[in-house]
């Protein structure tokens, strides 16, 4: 949680690539340090130290991906972060299975092996261009255009994207209270357009914790043992959870830019709620039906994981990376990652007590209710960003929240009912924004300026 807040000055100093390189070095040193600790205090100290490069990297990688990606595939490129996070979780669970019978040093191997992915990272990061939007912020326009040319199919497309980005950036600087660290931080909650983006980012990030996935990930072996599995069986069941989490993140690469961010969240949260509820109810089966209980617990958790992996899982870090203005993007992403990590720690620390106090039935039913809460927040505070440039997203968040909720309730919901329940293919949806009118208004404003 400390690391996310130092990402802004480090980004300003080192750039996106430089920060990723430096944090990669930190994420090589700290896992190796944990493997060689001798006391609990040393392990805790190194673990806390590791949080700094991890937090800074988590607040930067998705921003970098969103800034370099073409609009049509920005979602797929950006959720590559989540794809490889889930792969890392799967590899970590596989490592647990591999070293389960190794005496004494198993935990050292588990913790120390985390340095391996950072080794190729610190070399490969120099093969990609720096973010052209970061270069423009630094006044390095020749380098920014060269970066855009590497990232677009033709110099003409590169010039177009650079022009749009530069014009909007100049407007953002003029509207911002200031460009200092603290002024940009307060803008997240002071400026209406940025405050709406902060609320949307917070909703997707906190939704990842309210849905219960990290609790299941952290305590998967405990959950499966509560369902009647032996220790070894619980490890293998956890491995299955990790495999599904990774495998079903892959379809999200193809759905996020066609089906949309908001649509994926609204269509997956109800199923996540249902299968968490069914998981909790499965624990009510008596010991005489233990084989049935263990099978149902695993099946419902696995199905829940499938819906998570194509919805909330990849979108949590994608959405905050694309909704903030260029001036505030580092601070906005830091805010979102901080909220995610804070509630991950809070829920992770309280889950064992929750499990003892409410039993598995109560704990899973509680998280089913929290999924419903997250769904309602998505409905109110998360506009669609599919197919929009980072600059067009600025206009989406200029719409007041009450107007957005009114539009979704009175226009989008009736259209959805006619189109997908009554199968009326002629149903027409009135758009939230008139893009042509807005573009003309923006052009007039720029000419006047």
PDB file of N, CA and C in Angstrom, residues 376-431:
ATOM      1  N   UNK A 376     -24.655  -3.799  -7.597  1.00  0.00           N
ATOM      2  CA  UNK A 376     -25.418  -2.545  -7.563  1.00  0.00           C
ATOM      3  C   UNK A 376     -24.507  -1.343  -7.774  1.00  0.00           C
ATOM      4  N   UNK A 377     -23.293  -1.400  -7.243  1.00  0.00           N
ATOM      5  CA  UNK A 377     -22.344  -0.298  -7.452  1.00  0.00           C
ATOM      6  C   UNK A 377     -21.908  -0.218  -8.914  1.00  0.00           C
ATOM      7  N   UNK A 378     -21.689  -1.367  -9.538  1.00  0.00           N
ATOM      8  CA  UNK A 378     -21.325  -1.370 -10.956  1.00  0.00           C
ATOM      9  C   UNK A 378     -22.430  -0.717 -11.778  1.00  0.00           C
ATOM     10  N   UNK A 379     -23.671  -1.053 -11.474  1.00  0.00           N
ATOM     11  CA  UNK A 379     -24.808  -0.481 -12.199  1.00  0.00           C
ATOM     12  C   UNK A 379     -24.813   1.045 -12.113  1.00  0.00           C
ATOM     13  N   UNK A 380     -24.462   1.574 -10.961  1.00  0.00           N
ATOM     14  CA  UNK A 380     -24.576   3.018 -10.720  1.00  0.00           C
ATOM     15  C   UNK A 380     -23.344   3.814 -11.147  1.00  0.00           C
ATOM     16  N   UNK A 381     -22.160   3.217 -11.064  1.00  0.00           N
ATOM     17  CA  UNK A 381     -20.946   4.033 -11.127  1.00  0.00           C
ATOM     18  C   UNK A 381     -19.934   3.621 -12.195  1.00  0.00           C
ATOM     19  N   UNK A 382     -20.241   2.616 -13.008  1.00  0.00           N
ATOM     20  CA  UNK A 382     -19.244   2.121 -13.977  1.00  0.00           C
ATOM     21  C   UNK A 382     -19.794   2.241 -15.397  1.00  0.00           C
ATOM     22  N   UNK A 383     -19.561   3.369 -16.070  1.00  0.00           N
ATOM     23  CA  UNK A 383     -19.978   3.500 -17.471  1.00  0.00           C
ATOM     24  C   UNK A 383     -19.137   2.612 -18.388  1.00  0.00           C
ATOM     25  N   UNK A 384     -19.674   2.339 -19.556  1.00  0.00           N
ATOM     26  CA  UNK A 384     -18.957   1.529 -20.537  1.00  0.00           C
ATOM     27  C   UNK A 384     -17.843   2.354 -21.183  1.00  0.00           C
ATOM     28  N   UNK A 385     -16.687   1.723 -21.411  1.00  0.00           N
ATOM     29  CA  UNK A 385     -15.551   2.383 -22.067  1.00  0.00           C
ATOM     30  C   UNK A 385     -15.093   1.633 -23.314  1.00  0.00           C
ATOM     31  N   UNK A 386     -15.785   0.574 -23.668  1.00  0.00           N
ATOM     32  CA  UNK A 386     -15.409  -0.229 -24.840  1.00  0.00           C
ATOM     33  C   UNK A 386     -15.416   0.625 -26.106  1.00  0.00           C
ATOM     34  N   UNK A 387     -14.363   0.493 -26.907  1.00  0.00           N
ATOM     35  CA  UNK A 387     -14.325   1.145 -28.205  1.00  0.00           C
ATOM     36  C   UNK A 387     -14.069   2.635 -28.182  1.00  0.00           C
ATOM     37  N   UNK A 388     -13.806   3.207 -27.018  1.00  0.00           N
ATOM     38  CA  UNK A 388     -13.565   4.642 -26.906  1.00  0.00           C
ATOM     39  C   UNK A 388     -12.070   4.901 -26.748  1.00  0.00           C
ATOM     40  N   UNK A 389     -11.595   5.969 -27.353  1.00  0.00           N
ATOM     41  CA  UNK A 389     -10.216   6.359 -27.118  1.00  0.00           C
ATOM     42  C   UNK A 389     -10.085   6.860 -25.682  1.00  0.00           C
ATOM     43  N   UNK A 390      -8.852   6.903 -25.203  1.00  0.00           N
ATOM     44  CA  UNK A 390      -8.635   7.429 -23.854  1.00  0.00           C
ATOM     45  C   UNK A 390      -9.131   8.867 -23.757  1.00  0.00           C
ATOM     46  N   UNK A 391      -9.117   9.574 -24.893  1.00  0.00           N
ATOM     47  CA  UNK A 391      -9.579  10.957 -24.895  1.00  0.00           C
ATOM     48  C   UNK A 391     -11.108  11.028 -24.904  1.00  0.00           C
ATOM     49  N   UNK A 392     -11.791  10.108 -25.604  1.00  0.00           N
ATOM     50  CA  UNK A 392     -13.256  10.100 -25.623  1.00  0.00           C
ATOM     51  C   UNK A 392     -13.834   9.695 -24.276  1.00  0.00           C
ATOM     52  N   UNK A 393     -13.103   8.874 -23.529  1.00  0.00           N
ATOM     53  CA  UNK A 393     -13.561   8.471 -22.201  1.00  0.00           C
ATOM     54  C   UNK A 393     -13.746   9.687 -21.309  1.00  0.00           C
ATOM     55  N   UNK A 394     -12.968  10.734 -21.564  1.00  0.00           N
ATOM     56  CA  UNK A 394     -13.110  11.972 -20.804  1.00  0.00           C
ATOM     57  C   UNK A 394     -14.533  12.506 -20.895  1.00  0.00           C
ATOM     58  N   UNK A 395     -15.160  12.400 -22.060  1.00  0.00           N
ATOM     59  CA  UNK A 395     -16.523  12.892 -22.237  1.00  0.00           C
ATOM     60  C   UNK A 395     -17.533  12.015 -21.503  1.00  0.00           C
ATOM     61  N   UNK A 396     -17.284  10.715 -21.456  1.00  0.00           N
ATOM     62  CA  UNK A 396     -18.200   9.810 -20.758  1.00  0.00           C
ATOM     63  C   UNK A 396     -18.305  10.186 -19.289  1.00  0.00           C
ATOM     64  N   UNK A 397     -17.177  10.491 -18.667  1.00  0.00           N
ATOM     65  CA  UNK A 397     -17.187  10.816 -17.245  1.00  0.00           C
ATOM     66  C   UNK A 397     -17.535  12.275 -16.974  1.00  0.00           C
ATOM     67  N   UNK A 398     -17.813  13.029 -18.032  1.00  0.00           N
ATOM     68  CA  UNK A 398     -18.346  14.373 -17.841  1.00  0.00           C
ATOM     69  C   UNK A 398     -19.851  14.348 -17.593  1.00  0.00           C
ATOM     70  N   UNK A 399     -20.486  13.196 -17.812  1.00  0.00           N
ATOM     71  CA  UNK A 399     -21.925  13.047 -17.559  1.00  0.00           C
ATOM     72  C   UNK A 399     -22.151  12.884 -16.056  1.00  0.00           C
ATOM     73  N   UNK A 400     -22.995  13.711 -15.426  1.00  0.00           N
ATOM     74  CA  UNK A 400     -23.263  13.562 -13.987  1.00  0.00           C
ATOM     75  C   UNK A 400     -23.800  12.174 -13.653  1.00  0.00           C
ATOM     76  N   UNK A 401     -23.456  11.687 -12.478  1.00  0.00           N
ATOM     77  CA  UNK A 401     -23.830  10.328 -12.074  1.00  0.00           C
ATOM     78  C   UNK A 401     -25.334  10.137 -12.078  1.00  0.00           C
ATOM     79  N   UNK A 402     -26.088  11.111 -11.580  1.00  0.00           N
ATOM     80  CA  UNK A 402     -27.548  10.953 -11.527  1.00  0.00           C
ATOM     81  C   UNK A 402     -28.140  10.854 -12.933  1.00  0.00           C
ATOM     82  N   UNK A 403     -27.541  11.576 -13.904  1.00  0.00           N
ATOM     83  CA  UNK A 403     -28.016  11.479 -15.285  1.00  0.00           C
ATOM     84  C   UNK A 403     -27.681  10.111 -15.869  1.00  0.00           C
ATOM     85  N   UNK A 404     -26.503   9.607 -15.527  1.00  0.00           N
ATOM     86  CA  UNK A 404     -26.105   8.286 -16.021  1.00  0.00           C
ATOM     87  C   UNK A 404     -27.032   7.207 -15.476  1.00  0.00           C
ATOM     88  N   UNK A 405     -27.322   7.236 -14.183  1.00  0.00           N
ATOM     89  CA  UNK A 405     -28.218   6.240 -13.583  1.00  0.00           C
ATOM     90  C   UNK A 405     -29.608   6.349 -14.198  1.00  0.00           C
ATOM     91  N   UNK A 406     -30.080   7.583 -14.420  1.00  0.00           N
ATOM     92  CA  UNK A 406     -31.399   7.783 -15.035  1.00  0.00           C
ATOM     93  C   UNK A 406     -31.426   7.210 -16.449  1.00  0.00           C
ATOM     94  N   UNK A 407     -30.341   7.427 -17.210  1.00  0.00           N
ATOM     95  CA  UNK A 407     -30.267   6.889 -18.564  1.00  0.00           C
ATOM     96  C   UNK A 407     -30.277   5.367 -18.553  1.00  0.00           C
ATOM     97  N   UNK A 408     -29.482   4.752 -17.687  1.00  0.00           N
ATOM     98  CA  UNK A 408     -29.415   3.294 -17.626  1.00  0.00           C
ATOM     99  C   UNK A 408     -30.753   2.687 -17.233  1.00  0.00           C
ATOM    100  N   UNK A 409     -31.484   3.378 -16.354  1.00  0.00           N
ATOM    101  CA  UNK A 409     -32.753   2.851 -15.852  1.00  0.00           C
ATOM    102  C   UNK A 409     -33.893   3.063 -16.835  1.00  0.00           C
ATOM    103  N   UNK A 410     -33.917   4.213 -17.493  1.00  0.00           N
ATOM    104  CA  UNK A 410     -35.059   4.554 -18.353  1.00  0.00           C
ATOM    105  C   UNK A 410     -34.820   4.278 -19.832  1.00  0.00           C
ATOM    106  N   UNK A 411     -33.572   4.135 -20.250  1.00  0.00           N
ATOM    107  CA  UNK A 411     -33.278   3.904 -21.661  1.00  0.00           C
ATOM    108  C   UNK A 411     -32.640   2.537 -21.904  1.00  0.00           C
ATOM    109  N   UNK A 412     -31.516   2.274 -21.232  1.00  0.00           N
ATOM    110  CA  UNK A 412     -30.786   1.040 -21.511  1.00  0.00           C
ATOM    111  C   UNK A 412     -31.550  -0.190 -21.041  1.00  0.00           C
ATOM    112  N   UNK A 413     -32.078  -0.169 -19.827  1.00  0.00           N
ATOM    113  CA  UNK A 413     -32.756  -1.353 -19.291  1.00  0.00           C
ATOM    114  C   UNK A 413     -33.994  -1.726 -20.104  1.00  0.00           C
ATOM    115  N   UNK A 414     -34.896  -0.776 -20.462  1.00  0.00           N
ATOM    116  CA  UNK A 414     -36.021  -1.148 -21.330  1.00  0.00           C
ATOM    117  C   UNK A 414     -35.562  -1.669 -22.692  1.00  0.00           C
ATOM    118  N   UNK A 415     -34.503  -1.051 -23.249  1.00  0.00           N
ATOM    119  CA  UNK A 415     -33.986  -1.553 -24.533  1.00  0.00           C
ATOM    120  C   UNK A 415     -33.484  -2.980 -24.387  1.00  0.00           C
ATOM    121  N   UNK A 416     -32.736  -3.260 -23.330  1.00  0.00           N
ATOM    122  CA  UNK A 416     -32.205  -4.607 -23.115  1.00  0.00           C
ATOM    123  C   UNK A 416     -33.344  -5.613 -22.975  1.00  0.00           C
ATOM    124  N   UNK A 417     -34.393  -5.242 -22.260  1.00  0.00           N
ATOM    125  CA  UNK A 417     -35.522  -6.157 -22.067  1.00  0.00           C
ATOM    126  C   UNK A 417     -36.194  -6.452 -23.406  1.00  0.00           C
ATOM    127  N   UNK A 418     -36.439  -5.418 -24.214  1.00  0.00           N
ATOM    128  CA  UNK A 418     -37.082  -5.649 -25.512  1.00  0.00           C
ATOM    129  C   UNK A 418     -36.181  -6.460 -26.443  1.00  0.00           C
ATOM    130  N   UNK A 419     -34.880  -6.172 -26.393  1.00  0.00           N
ATOM    131  CA  UNK A 419     -33.971  -6.807 -27.350  1.00  0.00           C
ATOM    132  C   UNK A 419     -33.678  -8.258 -27.000  1.00  0.00           C
ATOM    133  N   UNK A 420     -33.462  -8.556 -25.708  1.00  0.00           N
ATOM    134  CA  UNK A 420     -32.972  -9.881 -25.335  1.00  0.00           C
ATOM    135  C   UNK A 420     -33.989 -10.745 -24.598  1.00  0.00           C
ATOM    136  N   UNK A 421     -35.076 -10.170 -24.147  1.00  0.00           N
ATOM    137  CA  UNK A 421     -36.136 -10.961 -23.520  1.00  0.00           C
ATOM    138  C   UNK A 421     -37.298 -11.138 -24.484  1.00  0.00           C
ATOM    139  N   UNK A 422     -37.706 -10.040 -25.128  1.00  0.00           N
ATOM    140  CA  UNK A 422     -38.794 -10.112 -26.103  1.00  0.00           C
ATOM    141  C   UNK A 422     -38.285 -10.405 -27.514  1.00  0.00           C
ATOM    142  N   UNK A 423     -36.960 -10.439 -27.688  1.00  0.00           N
ATOM    143  CA  UNK A 423     -36.322 -10.738 -28.983  1.00  0.00           C
ATOM    144  C   UNK A 423     -36.782  -9.791 -30.092  1.00  0.00           C
ATOM    145  N   UNK A 424     -36.887  -8.523 -29.744  1.00  0.00           N
ATOM    146  CA  UNK A 424     -37.252  -7.496 -30.717  1.00  0.00           C
ATOM    147  C   UNK A 424     -35.974  -6.954 -31.354  1.00  0.00           C
ATOM    148  N   UNK A 425     -35.655  -7.437 -32.538  1.00  0.00           N
ATOM    149  CA  UNK A 425     -34.412  -7.032 -33.188  1.00  0.00           C
ATOM    150  C   UNK A 425     -34.452  -5.595 -33.693  1.00  0.00           C
ATOM    151  N   UNK A 426     -35.627  -5.013 -33.742  1.00  0.00           N
ATOM    152  CA  UNK A 426     -35.744  -3.635 -34.209  1.00  0.00           C
ATOM    153  C   UNK A 426     -35.621  -2.620 -33.076  1.00  0.00           C
ATOM    154  N   UNK A 427     -35.453  -3.109 -31.862  1.00  0.00           N
ATOM    155  CA  UNK A 427     -35.331  -2.193 -30.720  1.00  0.00           C
ATOM    156  C   UNK A 427     -34.102  -1.307 -30.898  1.00  0.00           C
ATOM    157  N   UNK A 428     -34.285  -0.011 -30.720  1.00  0.00           N
ATOM    158  CA  UNK A 428     -33.212   0.955 -30.890  1.00  0.00           C
ATOM    159  C   UNK A 428     -32.842   1.573 -29.545  1.00  0.00           C
ATOM    160  N   UNK A 429     -31.545   1.675 -29.289  1.00  0.00           N
ATOM    161  CA  UNK A 429     -31.058   2.269 -28.048  1.00  0.00           C
ATOM    162  C   UNK A 429     -30.602   3.698 -28.307  1.00  0.00           C
ATOM    163  N   UNK A 430     -31.179   4.621 -27.561  1.00  0.00           N
ATOM    164  CA  UNK A 430     -30.743   6.015 -27.636  1.00  0.00           C
ATOM    165  C   UNK A 430     -29.379   6.122 -26.964  1.00  0.00           C
ATOM    166  N   UNK A 431     -28.354   6.636 -27.644  1.00  0.00           N
ATOM    167  CA  UNK A 431     -27.017   6.691 -27.033  1.00  0.00           C
ATOM    168  C   UNK A 431     -26.957   7.671 -25.871  1.00  0.00           C
TER     169      UNK A 431
END
